[in-house]
Amino acid sequence: MKNITNWLSAIRLRTLPLSLAGIIVAGCLAEYNGFFSWQIFLLAIATTISFQILSNLANDYGDAEKGTDNEDRIGPERAIQSGNISPKKMLHAIQINILISIGLTVGLIISAFGSKHLLLAILFLGIAVFALRSAIKYTMGSKAYGYRGLGDVYVFLFFGIVSVLGCYILFAKQIDHVTFLPAISIGLFSAGVLNLNNMRDIESDLKSNKITTAVKLGKIKAKKYHNFLIITAIITSFIFGILYYVSVFNLIFFVAYIPLILHLKRVNNITNLKDFDPELKKLALSTVLFALLLGIGHLL
């Protein structure tokens, strides 16, 4: 039982809902336009979760390997850092998860495109390879992009653009302008979650030479950057609501602005780094709420 608990901790269950926000929006917009498929939707969810788990395990291994996870770190104790899981076992789990991710990806592509859309199938296979590599290389290896201030860019791309636009194409086999603004909003909110994580760990990351965007900017400018991410996400989603207005139900996602604005107020008043940690969960849940309300609002 303890072994299972250790692995559940390593998987970081609390990070998984955020990865589904883009899938939820894409699925609802696809249903609205008559392209939805439960098989594709469920496979997309399973594939996304597998990639997120892979990223979490690789992150645990990479940070432990580089000595970033140490006693100076404020966040939850990691699996290898605590000694609950050995580096060898973690590496083995990463290898197994890679195989699972590949299997789910192939199943998703075949389910979505079959043999009728070969070019799209090849394109998505290439995107999947890039995503797989990115999940591993966030902290693992000598050129880990998470140590060079590029984590925000990758999160924006994969949690926003690829998640919403890519998943919608799986359903519709075409790009639709209706997905652009929601993809940008969710990508920015997701980058905000990462920025909170990096602001919390700014001092320990600096000591470990992990150069995140927060480390580059410093404490004061990192907060300003966070405000920019969340406010810009709100603005782009507001524009979406106005441009694609059909009924008052479409605007129900405006309700999600309330916890988001309260979140910004709390973040701007934080002086103790450990107080950023609770805001991680709150922003992630607010993003999922935003995705659910935006999607459902277009189905009512």
PDB file of C-alpha atoms in Angstrom:
ATOM      1  CA  MET A   1       0.000   0.000   0.000  1.00  0.00           C
ATOM      2  CA  LYS A   2       2.849   2.359   0.856  1.00  0.00           C
ATOM      3  CA  ASN A   3       4.464   1.618  -2.514  1.00  0.00           C
ATOM      4  CA  ILE A   4       1.252   2.598  -4.308  1.00  0.00           C
ATOM      5  CA  THR A   5       1.055   5.819  -2.274  1.00  0.00           C
ATOM      6  CA  ASN A   6       4.644   6.667  -3.207  1.00  0.00           C
ATOM      7  CA  TRP A   7       3.922   6.238  -6.909  1.00  0.00           C
ATOM      8  CA  LEU A   8       0.695   8.245  -6.701  1.00  0.00           C
ATOM      9  CA  SER A   9       2.721  11.008  -5.094  1.00  0.00           C
ATOM     10  CA  ALA A  10       5.334  10.807  -7.874  1.00  0.00           C
ATOM     11  CA  ILE A  11       2.613  10.974 -10.530  1.00  0.00           C
ATOM     12  CA  ARG A  12       1.380  14.236  -8.886  1.00  0.00           C
ATOM     13  CA  LEU A  13      -2.345  13.726  -9.266  1.00  0.00           C
ATOM     14  CA  ARG A  14      -3.093  17.392  -8.614  1.00  0.00           C
ATOM     15  CA  THR A  15      -1.371  18.400 -11.870  1.00  0.00           C
ATOM     16  CA  LEU A  16      -3.502  16.144 -14.086  1.00  0.00           C
ATOM     17  CA  PRO A  17      -6.787  18.140 -14.279  1.00  0.00           C
ATOM     18  CA  LEU A  18      -5.011  21.186 -15.755  1.00  0.00           C
ATOM     19  CA  SER A  19      -3.711  19.108 -18.671  1.00  0.00           C
ATOM     20  CA  LEU A  20      -7.327  18.267 -19.598  1.00  0.00           C
ATOM     21  CA  ALA A  21      -8.584  21.863 -19.859  1.00  0.00           C
ATOM     22  CA  GLY A  22      -7.731  22.171 -23.548  1.00  0.00           C
ATOM     23  CA  ILE A  23      -9.251  18.783 -24.358  1.00  0.00           C
ATOM     24  CA  ILE A  24     -12.499  19.798 -22.677  1.00  0.00           C
ATOM     25  CA  VAL A  25     -12.768  23.014 -24.695  1.00  0.00           C
ATOM     26  CA  ALA A  26     -11.863  21.294 -27.972  1.00  0.00           C
ATOM     27  CA  GLY A  27     -14.404  18.536 -27.332  1.00  0.00           C
ATOM     28  CA  CYS A  28     -17.222  20.977 -26.564  1.00  0.00           C
ATOM     29  CA  LEU A  29     -16.476  23.140 -29.595  1.00  0.00           C
ATOM     30  CA  ALA A  30     -16.336  20.012 -31.753  1.00  0.00           C
ATOM     31  CA  GLU A  31     -19.733  18.917 -30.401  1.00  0.00           C
ATOM     32  CA  TYR A  32     -21.147  22.384 -31.108  1.00  0.00           C
ATOM     33  CA  ASN A  33     -19.966  22.139 -34.731  1.00  0.00           C
ATOM     34  CA  GLY A  34     -21.107  18.525 -35.163  1.00  0.00           C
ATOM     35  CA  PHE A  35     -17.714  16.775 -35.164  1.00  0.00           C
ATOM     36  CA  PHE A  36     -17.593  15.188 -31.719  1.00  0.00           C
ATOM     37  CA  SER A  37     -16.629  11.540 -31.134  1.00  0.00           C
ATOM     38  CA  TRP A  38     -16.558   9.902 -27.703  1.00  0.00           C
ATOM     39  CA  GLN A  39     -13.860   7.468 -28.828  1.00  0.00           C
ATOM     40  CA  ILE A  40     -11.519  10.264 -29.894  1.00  0.00           C
ATOM     41  CA  PHE A  41     -12.355  12.298 -26.784  1.00  0.00           C
ATOM     42  CA  LEU A  42     -11.577   9.484 -24.336  1.00  0.00           C
ATOM     43  CA  LEU A  43      -8.412   8.475 -26.192  1.00  0.00           C
ATOM     44  CA  ALA A  44      -7.284  12.116 -26.218  1.00  0.00           C
ATOM     45  CA  ILE A  45      -7.817  12.321 -22.448  1.00  0.00           C
ATOM     46  CA  ALA A  46      -5.908   9.075 -21.836  1.00  0.00           C
ATOM     47  CA  THR A  47      -3.055  10.188 -24.110  1.00  0.00           C
ATOM     48  CA  THR A  48      -2.818  13.619 -22.503  1.00  0.00           C
ATOM     49  CA  ILE A  49      -2.751  12.131 -18.999  1.00  0.00           C
ATOM     50  CA  SER A  50      -0.017   9.688 -20.030  1.00  0.00           C
ATOM     51  CA  PHE A  51       2.116  12.548 -21.363  1.00  0.00           C
ATOM     52  CA  GLN A  52       1.553  14.596 -18.209  1.00  0.00           C
ATOM     53  CA  ILE A  53       2.516  11.667 -15.980  1.00  0.00           C
ATOM     54  CA  LEU A  54       5.601  11.075 -18.126  1.00  0.00           C
ATOM     55  CA  SER A  55       6.569  14.730 -17.732  1.00  0.00           C
ATOM     56  CA  ASN A  56       6.077  14.574 -13.952  1.00  0.00           C
ATOM     57  CA  LEU A  57       8.183  11.426 -13.563  1.00  0.00           C
ATOM     58  CA  ALA A  58      10.920  12.794 -15.835  1.00  0.00           C
ATOM     59  CA  ASN A  59      10.846  16.065 -13.901  1.00  0.00           C
ATOM     60  CA  ASP A  60      11.330  14.189 -10.620  1.00  0.00           C
ATOM     61  CA  TYR A  61      14.252  12.242 -12.080  1.00  0.00           C
ATOM     62  CA  GLY A  62      15.876  15.228 -13.819  1.00  0.00           C
ATOM     63  CA  ASP A  63      15.706  17.580 -10.834  1.00  0.00           C
ATOM     64  CA  ALA A  64      17.039  14.877  -8.515  1.00  0.00           C
ATOM     65  CA  GLU A  65      19.852  14.112 -10.941  1.00  0.00           C
ATOM     66  CA  LYS A  66      20.866  17.787 -11.044  1.00  0.00           C
ATOM     67  CA  GLY A  67      20.520  18.294  -7.297  1.00  0.00           C
ATOM     68  CA  THR A  68      17.695  20.837  -7.646  1.00  0.00           C
ATOM     69  CA  ASP A  69      15.418  18.903  -5.305  1.00  0.00           C
ATOM     70  CA  ASN A  70      17.146  19.577  -2.003  1.00  0.00           C
ATOM     71  CA  GLU A  71      16.394  20.833   1.503  1.00  0.00           C
ATOM     72  CA  ASP A  72      16.163  24.428   0.236  1.00  0.00           C
ATOM     73  CA  ARG A  73      13.180  23.656  -1.996  1.00  0.00           C
ATOM     74  CA  ILE A  74       9.825  24.886  -0.619  1.00  0.00           C
ATOM     75  CA  GLY A  75       7.370  22.738  -2.605  1.00  0.00           C
ATOM     76  CA  PRO A  76       6.164  19.207  -1.816  1.00  0.00           C
ATOM     77  CA  GLU A  77       8.960  16.678  -1.317  1.00  0.00           C
ATOM     78  CA  ARG A  78       9.636  14.717  -4.492  1.00  0.00           C
ATOM     79  CA  ALA A  79       9.771  10.917  -4.749  1.00  0.00           C
ATOM     80  CA  ILE A  80      13.506  10.471  -5.372  1.00  0.00           C
ATOM     81  CA  GLN A  81      14.398  13.349  -3.040  1.00  0.00           C
ATOM     82  CA  SER A  82      12.522  11.639  -0.188  1.00  0.00           C
ATOM     83  CA  GLY A  83      14.153   8.281  -0.878  1.00  0.00           C
ATOM     84  CA  ASN A  84      10.753   6.614  -1.379  1.00  0.00           C
ATOM     85  CA  ILE A  85      11.614   5.702  -4.983  1.00  0.00           C
ATOM     86  CA  SER A  86      15.115   4.980  -6.241  1.00  0.00           C
ATOM     87  CA  PRO A  87      16.475   6.671  -9.392  1.00  0.00           C
ATOM     88  CA  LYS A  88      16.710   3.242 -11.050  1.00  0.00           C
ATOM     89  CA  LYS A  89      13.038   2.467 -10.415  1.00  0.00           C
ATOM     90  CA  MET A  90      12.023   5.956 -11.556  1.00  0.00           C
ATOM     91  CA  LEU A  91      13.942   5.545 -14.798  1.00  0.00           C
ATOM     92  CA  HIS A  92      12.278   2.180 -15.349  1.00  0.00           C
ATOM     93  CA  ALA A  93       8.845   3.775 -14.760  1.00  0.00           C
ATOM     94  CA  ILE A  94       9.706   6.500 -17.278  1.00  0.00           C
ATOM     95  CA  GLN A  95      10.594   3.879 -19.886  1.00  0.00           C
ATOM     96  CA  ILE A  96       7.315   2.017 -19.303  1.00  0.00           C
ATOM     97  CA  ASN A  97       5.371   5.277 -19.503  1.00  0.00           C
ATOM     98  CA  ILE A  98       7.025   6.132 -22.811  1.00  0.00           C
ATOM     99  CA  LEU A  99       5.728   2.847 -24.260  1.00  0.00           C
ATOM    100  CA  ILE A 100       2.240   3.519 -22.884  1.00  0.00           C
ATOM    101  CA  SER A 101       2.255   7.043 -24.337  1.00  0.00           C
ATOM    102  CA  ILE A 102       3.363   5.761 -27.739  1.00  0.00           C
ATOM    103  CA  GLY A 103       0.650   3.085 -27.742  1.00  0.00           C
ATOM    104  CA  LEU A 104      -2.088   5.552 -26.807  1.00  0.00           C
ATOM    105  CA  THR A 105      -0.847   8.094 -29.357  1.00  0.00           C
ATOM    106  CA  VAL A 106      -0.891   5.569 -32.187  1.00  0.00           C
ATOM    107  CA  GLY A 107      -4.366   4.426 -31.147  1.00  0.00           C
ATOM    108  CA  LEU A 108      -5.604   8.035 -31.070  1.00  0.00           C
ATOM    109  CA  ILE A 109      -4.172   8.870 -34.492  1.00  0.00           C
ATOM    110  CA  ILE A 110      -5.602   5.730 -36.075  1.00  0.00           C
ATOM    111  CA  SER A 111      -8.982   6.360 -34.455  1.00  0.00           C
ATOM    112  CA  ALA A 112      -9.073   9.976 -35.628  1.00  0.00           C
ATOM    113  CA  PHE A 113      -7.624   9.727 -39.136  1.00  0.00           C
ATOM    114  CA  GLY A 114      -7.566   6.086 -40.213  1.00  0.00           C
ATOM    115  CA  SER A 115      -6.267   5.774 -43.766  1.00  0.00           C
ATOM    116  CA  LYS A 116      -8.393   8.590 -45.192  1.00  0.00           C
ATOM    117  CA  HIS A 117      -6.304  11.470 -43.808  1.00  0.00           C
ATOM    118  CA  LEU A 118      -2.756  10.184 -44.187  1.00  0.00           C
ATOM    119  CA  LEU A 119      -1.078  13.619 -44.264  1.00  0.00           C
ATOM    120  CA  LEU A 120      -2.786  14.674 -41.032  1.00  0.00           C
ATOM    121  CA  ALA A 121      -1.825  11.345 -39.454  1.00  0.00           C
ATOM    122  CA  ILE A 122       1.833  11.902 -40.366  1.00  0.00           C
ATOM    123  CA  LEU A 123       1.691  15.505 -39.101  1.00  0.00           C
ATOM    124  CA  PHE A 124       0.232  14.452 -35.756  1.00  0.00           C
ATOM    125  CA  LEU A 125       2.736  11.652 -35.437  1.00  0.00           C
ATOM    126  CA  GLY A 126       5.478  14.263 -35.770  1.00  0.00           C
ATOM    127  CA  ILE A 127       3.788  16.479 -33.159  1.00  0.00           C
ATOM    128  CA  ALA A 128       3.501  13.475 -30.834  1.00  0.00           C
ATOM    129  CA  VAL A 129       7.219  12.692 -31.179  1.00  0.00           C
ATOM    130  CA  PHE A 130       8.035  16.332 -30.377  1.00  0.00           C
ATOM    131  CA  ALA A 131       5.657  16.262 -27.394  1.00  0.00           C
ATOM    132  CA  LEU A 132       7.165  13.015 -26.132  1.00  0.00           C
ATOM    133  CA  ARG A 133      10.668  14.430 -26.364  1.00  0.00           C
ATOM    134  CA  SER A 134       9.577  17.671 -24.678  1.00  0.00           C
ATOM    135  CA  ALA A 135       7.947  15.798 -21.782  1.00  0.00           C
ATOM    136  CA  ILE A 136      11.249  14.055 -21.107  1.00  0.00           C
ATOM    137  CA  LYS A 137      13.626  16.938 -21.791  1.00  0.00           C
ATOM    138  CA  TYR A 138      11.996  19.471 -19.472  1.00  0.00           C
ATOM    139  CA  THR A 139      14.527  18.664 -16.742  1.00  0.00           C
ATOM    140  CA  MET A 140      16.364  15.549 -17.997  1.00  0.00           C
ATOM    141  CA  GLY A 141      19.617  15.700 -19.921  1.00  0.00           C
ATOM    142  CA  SER A 142      22.366  18.294 -20.296  1.00  0.00           C
ATOM    143  CA  LYS A 143      20.193  20.602 -22.424  1.00  0.00           C
ATOM    144  CA  ALA A 144      16.996  20.528 -20.365  1.00  0.00           C
ATOM    145  CA  TYR A 145      14.862  23.436 -21.581  1.00  0.00           C
ATOM    146  CA  GLY A 146      13.336  23.936 -18.121  1.00  0.00           C
ATOM    147  CA  TYR A 147      16.782  25.047 -16.962  1.00  0.00           C
ATOM    148  CA  ARG A 148      17.056  27.640 -19.742  1.00  0.00           C
ATOM    149  CA  GLY A 149      13.887  29.640 -19.139  1.00  0.00           C
ATOM    150  CA  LEU A 150      11.914  27.943 -21.917  1.00  0.00           C
ATOM    151  CA  GLY A 151       9.380  26.057 -19.794  1.00  0.00           C
ATOM    152  CA  ASP A 152       6.755  28.787 -20.167  1.00  0.00           C
ATOM    153  CA  VAL A 153       6.929  28.631 -23.968  1.00  0.00           C
ATOM    154  CA  TYR A 154       6.500  24.858 -24.042  1.00  0.00           C
ATOM    155  CA  VAL A 155       3.613  24.940 -21.563  1.00  0.00           C
ATOM    156  CA  PHE A 156       1.851  27.621 -23.608  1.00  0.00           C
ATOM    157  CA  LEU A 157       2.286  25.609 -26.785  1.00  0.00           C
ATOM    158  CA  PHE A 158       1.322  22.163 -25.481  1.00  0.00           C
ATOM    159  CA  PHE A 159      -1.321  23.050 -22.877  1.00  0.00           C
ATOM    160  CA  GLY A 160      -2.864  25.737 -25.062  1.00  0.00           C
ATOM    161  CA  ILE A 161      -2.219  25.673 -28.798  1.00  0.00           C
ATOM    162  CA  VAL A 162      -1.619  21.952 -29.325  1.00  0.00           C
ATOM    163  CA  SER A 163      -4.199  20.898 -26.738  1.00  0.00           C
ATOM    164  CA  VAL A 164      -7.103  22.966 -28.100  1.00  0.00           C
ATOM    165  CA  LEU A 165      -6.290  23.364 -31.800  1.00  0.00           C
ATOM    166  CA  GLY A 166      -4.704  19.935 -32.108  1.00  0.00           C
ATOM    167  CA  CYS A 167      -7.518  18.096 -30.357  1.00  0.00           C
ATOM    168  CA  TYR A 168     -10.140  19.972 -32.390  1.00  0.00           C
ATOM    169  CA  ILE A 169      -8.421  18.864 -35.602  1.00  0.00           C
ATOM    170  CA  LEU A 170      -8.591  15.277 -34.357  1.00  0.00           C
ATOM    171  CA  PHE A 171     -12.371  15.662 -34.320  1.00  0.00           C
ATOM    172  CA  ALA A 172     -12.982  17.908 -37.326  1.00  0.00           C
ATOM    173  CA  LYS A 173      -9.997  17.129 -39.610  1.00  0.00           C
ATOM    174  CA  GLN A 174      -9.724  20.876 -40.172  1.00  0.00           C
ATOM    175  CA  ILE A 175      -8.661  24.086 -38.421  1.00  0.00           C
ATOM    176  CA  ASP A 176     -11.410  26.389 -37.182  1.00  0.00           C
ATOM    177  CA  HIS A 177     -10.875  30.026 -36.176  1.00  0.00           C
ATOM    178  CA  VAL A 178     -13.242  29.549 -33.224  1.00  0.00           C
ATOM    179  CA  THR A 179     -10.489  27.632 -31.390  1.00  0.00           C
ATOM    180  CA  PHE A 180      -7.725  30.260 -31.577  1.00  0.00           C
ATOM    181  CA  LEU A 181      -8.648  32.597 -28.709  1.00  0.00           C
ATOM    182  CA  PRO A 182      -9.587  29.820 -26.220  1.00  0.00           C
ATOM    183  CA  ALA A 183      -6.294  28.092 -27.041  1.00  0.00           C
ATOM    184  CA  ILE A 184      -4.362  31.274 -26.273  1.00  0.00           C
ATOM    185  CA  SER A 185      -6.268  31.845 -23.019  1.00  0.00           C
ATOM    186  CA  ILE A 186      -5.744  28.322 -21.700  1.00  0.00           C
ATOM    187  CA  GLY A 187      -2.093  28.396 -22.758  1.00  0.00           C
ATOM    188  CA  LEU A 188      -1.565  31.639 -20.819  1.00  0.00           C
ATOM    189  CA  PHE A 189      -3.378  30.364 -17.721  1.00  0.00           C
ATOM    190  CA  SER A 190      -1.247  27.198 -17.819  1.00  0.00           C
ATOM    191  CA  ALA A 191       1.940  29.246 -18.171  1.00  0.00           C
ATOM    192  CA  GLY A 192       0.723  31.152 -15.112  1.00  0.00           C
ATOM    193  CA  VAL A 193       0.570  27.913 -13.118  1.00  0.00           C
ATOM    194  CA  LEU A 194       4.168  27.153 -14.075  1.00  0.00           C
ATOM    195  CA  ASN A 195       5.211  30.687 -13.197  1.00  0.00           C
ATOM    196  CA  LEU A 196       3.709  30.283  -9.711  1.00  0.00           C
ATOM    197  CA  ASN A 197       5.743  27.109  -9.290  1.00  0.00           C
ATOM    198  CA  ASN A 198       8.870  28.953 -10.419  1.00  0.00           C
ATOM    199  CA  MET A 199       8.200  31.960  -8.157  1.00  0.00           C
ATOM    200  CA  ARG A 200       7.799  29.602  -5.202  1.00  0.00           C
ATOM    201  CA  ASP A 201      11.130  27.916  -5.999  1.00  0.00           C
ATOM    202  CA  ILE A 202      12.979  31.039  -7.156  1.00  0.00           C
ATOM    203  CA  GLU A 203      15.610  30.997  -4.398  1.00  0.00           C
ATOM    204  CA  SER A 204      16.366  27.259  -4.471  1.00  0.00           C
ATOM    205  CA  ASP A 205      16.384  27.269  -8.299  1.00  0.00           C
ATOM    206  CA  LEU A 206      18.873  30.145  -8.328  1.00  0.00           C
ATOM    207  CA  LYS A 207      21.173  28.234  -5.967  1.00  0.00           C
ATOM    208  CA  SER A 208      20.892  25.130  -8.182  1.00  0.00           C
ATOM    209  CA  ASN A 209      21.484  27.123 -11.378  1.00  0.00           C
ATOM    210  CA  LYS A 210      18.004  26.285 -12.692  1.00  0.00           C
ATOM    211  CA  ILE A 211      17.357  29.360 -14.801  1.00  0.00           C
ATOM    212  CA  THR A 212      13.578  29.692 -15.041  1.00  0.00           C
ATOM    213  CA  THR A 213      11.743  32.766 -16.314  1.00  0.00           C
ATOM    214  CA  ALA A 214      11.099  33.776 -12.696  1.00  0.00           C
ATOM    215  CA  VAL A 215      14.821  33.528 -11.914  1.00  0.00           C
ATOM    216  CA  LYS A 216      15.629  35.640 -14.972  1.00  0.00           C
ATOM    217  CA  LEU A 217      13.094  38.312 -14.058  1.00  0.00           C
ATOM    218  CA  GLY A 218      13.547  38.387 -10.292  1.00  0.00           C
ATOM    219  CA  LYS A 219      10.798  38.420  -7.645  1.00  0.00           C
ATOM    220  CA  ILE A 220       9.186  41.777  -8.473  1.00  0.00           C
ATOM    221  CA  LYS A 221       9.153  41.436 -12.262  1.00  0.00           C
ATOM    222  CA  ALA A 222       8.032  37.794 -12.018  1.00  0.00           C
ATOM    223  CA  LYS A 223       4.855  39.028 -10.294  1.00  0.00           C
ATOM    224  CA  LYS A 224       4.325  41.602 -13.057  1.00  0.00           C
ATOM    225  CA  TYR A 225       4.821  38.858 -15.619  1.00  0.00           C
ATOM    226  CA  HIS A 226       2.234  36.753 -13.795  1.00  0.00           C
ATOM    227  CA  ASN A 227      -0.251  39.624 -13.926  1.00  0.00           C
ATOM    228  CA  PHE A 228       0.415  39.944 -17.651  1.00  0.00           C
ATOM    229  CA  LEU A 229      -0.275  36.228 -18.247  1.00  0.00           C
ATOM    230  CA  ILE A 230      -3.566  36.112 -16.336  1.00  0.00           C
ATOM    231  CA  ILE A 231      -4.908  39.495 -17.467  1.00  0.00           C
ATOM    232  CA  THR A 232      -4.060  38.800 -21.112  1.00  0.00           C
ATOM    233  CA  ALA A 233      -5.786  35.412 -20.847  1.00  0.00           C
ATOM    234  CA  ILE A 234      -8.894  37.102 -19.449  1.00  0.00           C
ATOM    235  CA  ILE A 235      -8.855  39.721 -22.216  1.00  0.00           C
ATOM    236  CA  THR A 236      -8.480  37.178 -25.042  1.00  0.00           C
ATOM    237  CA  SER A 237     -11.297  35.052 -23.626  1.00  0.00           C
ATOM    238  CA  PHE A 238     -13.494  38.138 -23.195  1.00  0.00           C
ATOM    239  CA  ILE A 239     -12.925  39.020 -26.855  1.00  0.00           C
ATOM    240  CA  PHE A 240     -13.841  35.433 -27.755  1.00  0.00           C
ATOM    241  CA  GLY A 241     -17.076  35.741 -25.793  1.00  0.00           C
ATOM    242  CA  ILE A 242     -18.052  38.925 -27.631  1.00  0.00           C
ATOM    243  CA  LEU A 243     -17.009  37.776 -31.121  1.00  0.00           C
ATOM    244  CA  TYR A 244     -18.776  34.414 -30.915  1.00  0.00           C
ATOM    245  CA  TYR A 245     -21.803  35.498 -28.909  1.00  0.00           C
ATOM    246  CA  VAL A 246     -25.003  33.636 -29.781  1.00  0.00           C
ATOM    247  CA  SER A 247     -26.834  33.545 -26.470  1.00  0.00           C
ATOM    248  CA  VAL A 248     -26.293  34.703 -22.903  1.00  0.00           C
ATOM    249  CA  PHE A 249     -25.279  31.136 -21.958  1.00  0.00           C
ATOM    250  CA  ASN A 250     -22.121  31.549 -24.070  1.00  0.00           C
ATOM    251  CA  LEU A 251     -20.866  34.074 -21.521  1.00  0.00           C
ATOM    252  CA  ILE A 252     -21.273  31.853 -18.466  1.00  0.00           C
ATOM    253  CA  PHE A 253     -17.495  31.374 -18.368  1.00  0.00           C
ATOM    254  CA  PHE A 254     -17.222  35.020 -17.199  1.00  0.00           C
ATOM    255  CA  VAL A 255     -17.998  33.558 -13.749  1.00  0.00           C
ATOM    256  CA  ALA A 256     -14.487  32.077 -13.756  1.00  0.00           C
ATOM    257  CA  TYR A 257     -13.070  35.609 -13.796  1.00  0.00           C
ATOM    258  CA  ILE A 258     -14.051  36.022 -10.139  1.00  0.00           C
ATOM    259  CA  PRO A 259     -11.599  33.435  -8.674  1.00  0.00           C
ATOM    260  CA  LEU A 260      -8.981  34.534 -11.226  1.00  0.00           C
ATOM    261  CA  ILE A 261      -9.136  38.186 -10.155  1.00  0.00           C
ATOM    262  CA  LEU A 262      -9.099  37.189  -6.471  1.00  0.00           C
ATOM    263  CA  HIS A 263      -6.094  35.000  -7.260  1.00  0.00           C
ATOM    264  CA  LEU A 264      -4.194  37.967  -8.708  1.00  0.00           C
ATOM    265  CA  LYS A 265      -4.981  40.050  -5.654  1.00  0.00           C
ATOM    266  CA  ARG A 266      -3.586  37.348  -3.356  1.00  0.00           C
ATOM    267  CA  VAL A 267      -0.473  36.791  -5.484  1.00  0.00           C
ATOM    268  CA  ASN A 268       0.363  40.500  -5.533  1.00  0.00           C
ATOM    269  CA  ASN A 269       0.204  40.591  -1.725  1.00  0.00           C
ATOM    270  CA  ILE A 270       2.436  37.531  -1.164  1.00  0.00           C
ATOM    271  CA  THR A 271       5.749  38.184   0.566  1.00  0.00           C
ATOM    272  CA  ASN A 272       6.572  34.654   1.779  1.00  0.00           C
ATOM    273  CA  LEU A 273       7.560  32.317  -1.078  1.00  0.00           C
ATOM    274  CA  LYS A 274       5.825  29.285   0.426  1.00  0.00           C
ATOM    275  CA  ASP A 275       2.486  31.112   0.076  1.00  0.00           C
ATOM    276  CA  PHE A 276       2.689  30.699  -3.689  1.00  0.00           C
ATOM    277  CA  ASP A 277       2.114  26.944  -3.310  1.00  0.00           C
ATOM    278  CA  PRO A 278      -1.628  27.064  -2.442  1.00  0.00           C
ATOM    279  CA  GLU A 279      -2.167  29.398  -5.383  1.00  0.00           C
ATOM    280  CA  LEU A 280      -0.891  26.712  -7.758  1.00  0.00           C
ATOM    281  CA  LYS A 281      -3.890  24.484  -7.071  1.00  0.00           C
ATOM    282  CA  LYS A 282      -6.318  27.417  -7.064  1.00  0.00           C
ATOM    283  CA  LEU A 283      -5.180  28.710 -10.465  1.00  0.00           C
ATOM    284  CA  ALA A 284      -5.173  25.207 -11.954  1.00  0.00           C
ATOM    285  CA  LEU A 285      -8.728  24.577 -10.713  1.00  0.00           C
ATOM    286  CA  SER A 286      -9.843  28.016 -11.912  1.00  0.00           C
ATOM    287  CA  THR A 287      -8.458  27.172 -15.368  1.00  0.00           C
ATOM    288  CA  VAL A 288     -10.392  23.886 -15.446  1.00  0.00           C
ATOM    289  CA  LEU A 289     -13.530  25.728 -14.278  1.00  0.00           C
ATOM    290  CA  PHE A 290     -12.986  28.282 -17.053  1.00  0.00           C
ATOM    291  CA  ALA A 291     -12.638  25.489 -19.643  1.00  0.00           C
ATOM    292  CA  LEU A 292     -15.751  23.670 -18.425  1.00  0.00           C
ATOM    293  CA  LEU A 293     -17.900  26.808 -18.386  1.00  0.00           C
ATOM    294  CA  LEU A 294     -16.649  28.011 -21.765  1.00  0.00           C
ATOM    295  CA  GLY A 295     -17.308  24.632 -23.338  1.00  0.00           C
ATOM    296  CA  ILE A 296     -20.657  23.940 -21.701  1.00  0.00           C
ATOM    297  CA  GLY A 297     -21.784  27.512 -22.375  1.00  0.00           C
ATOM    298  CA  HIS A 298     -21.580  26.838 -26.102  1.00  0.00           C
ATOM    299  CA  LEU A 299     -23.642  23.669 -25.806  1.00  0.00           C
ATOM    300  CA  LEU A 300     -26.589  25.217 -23.933  1.00  0.00           C
TER     301      LEU A 300
END
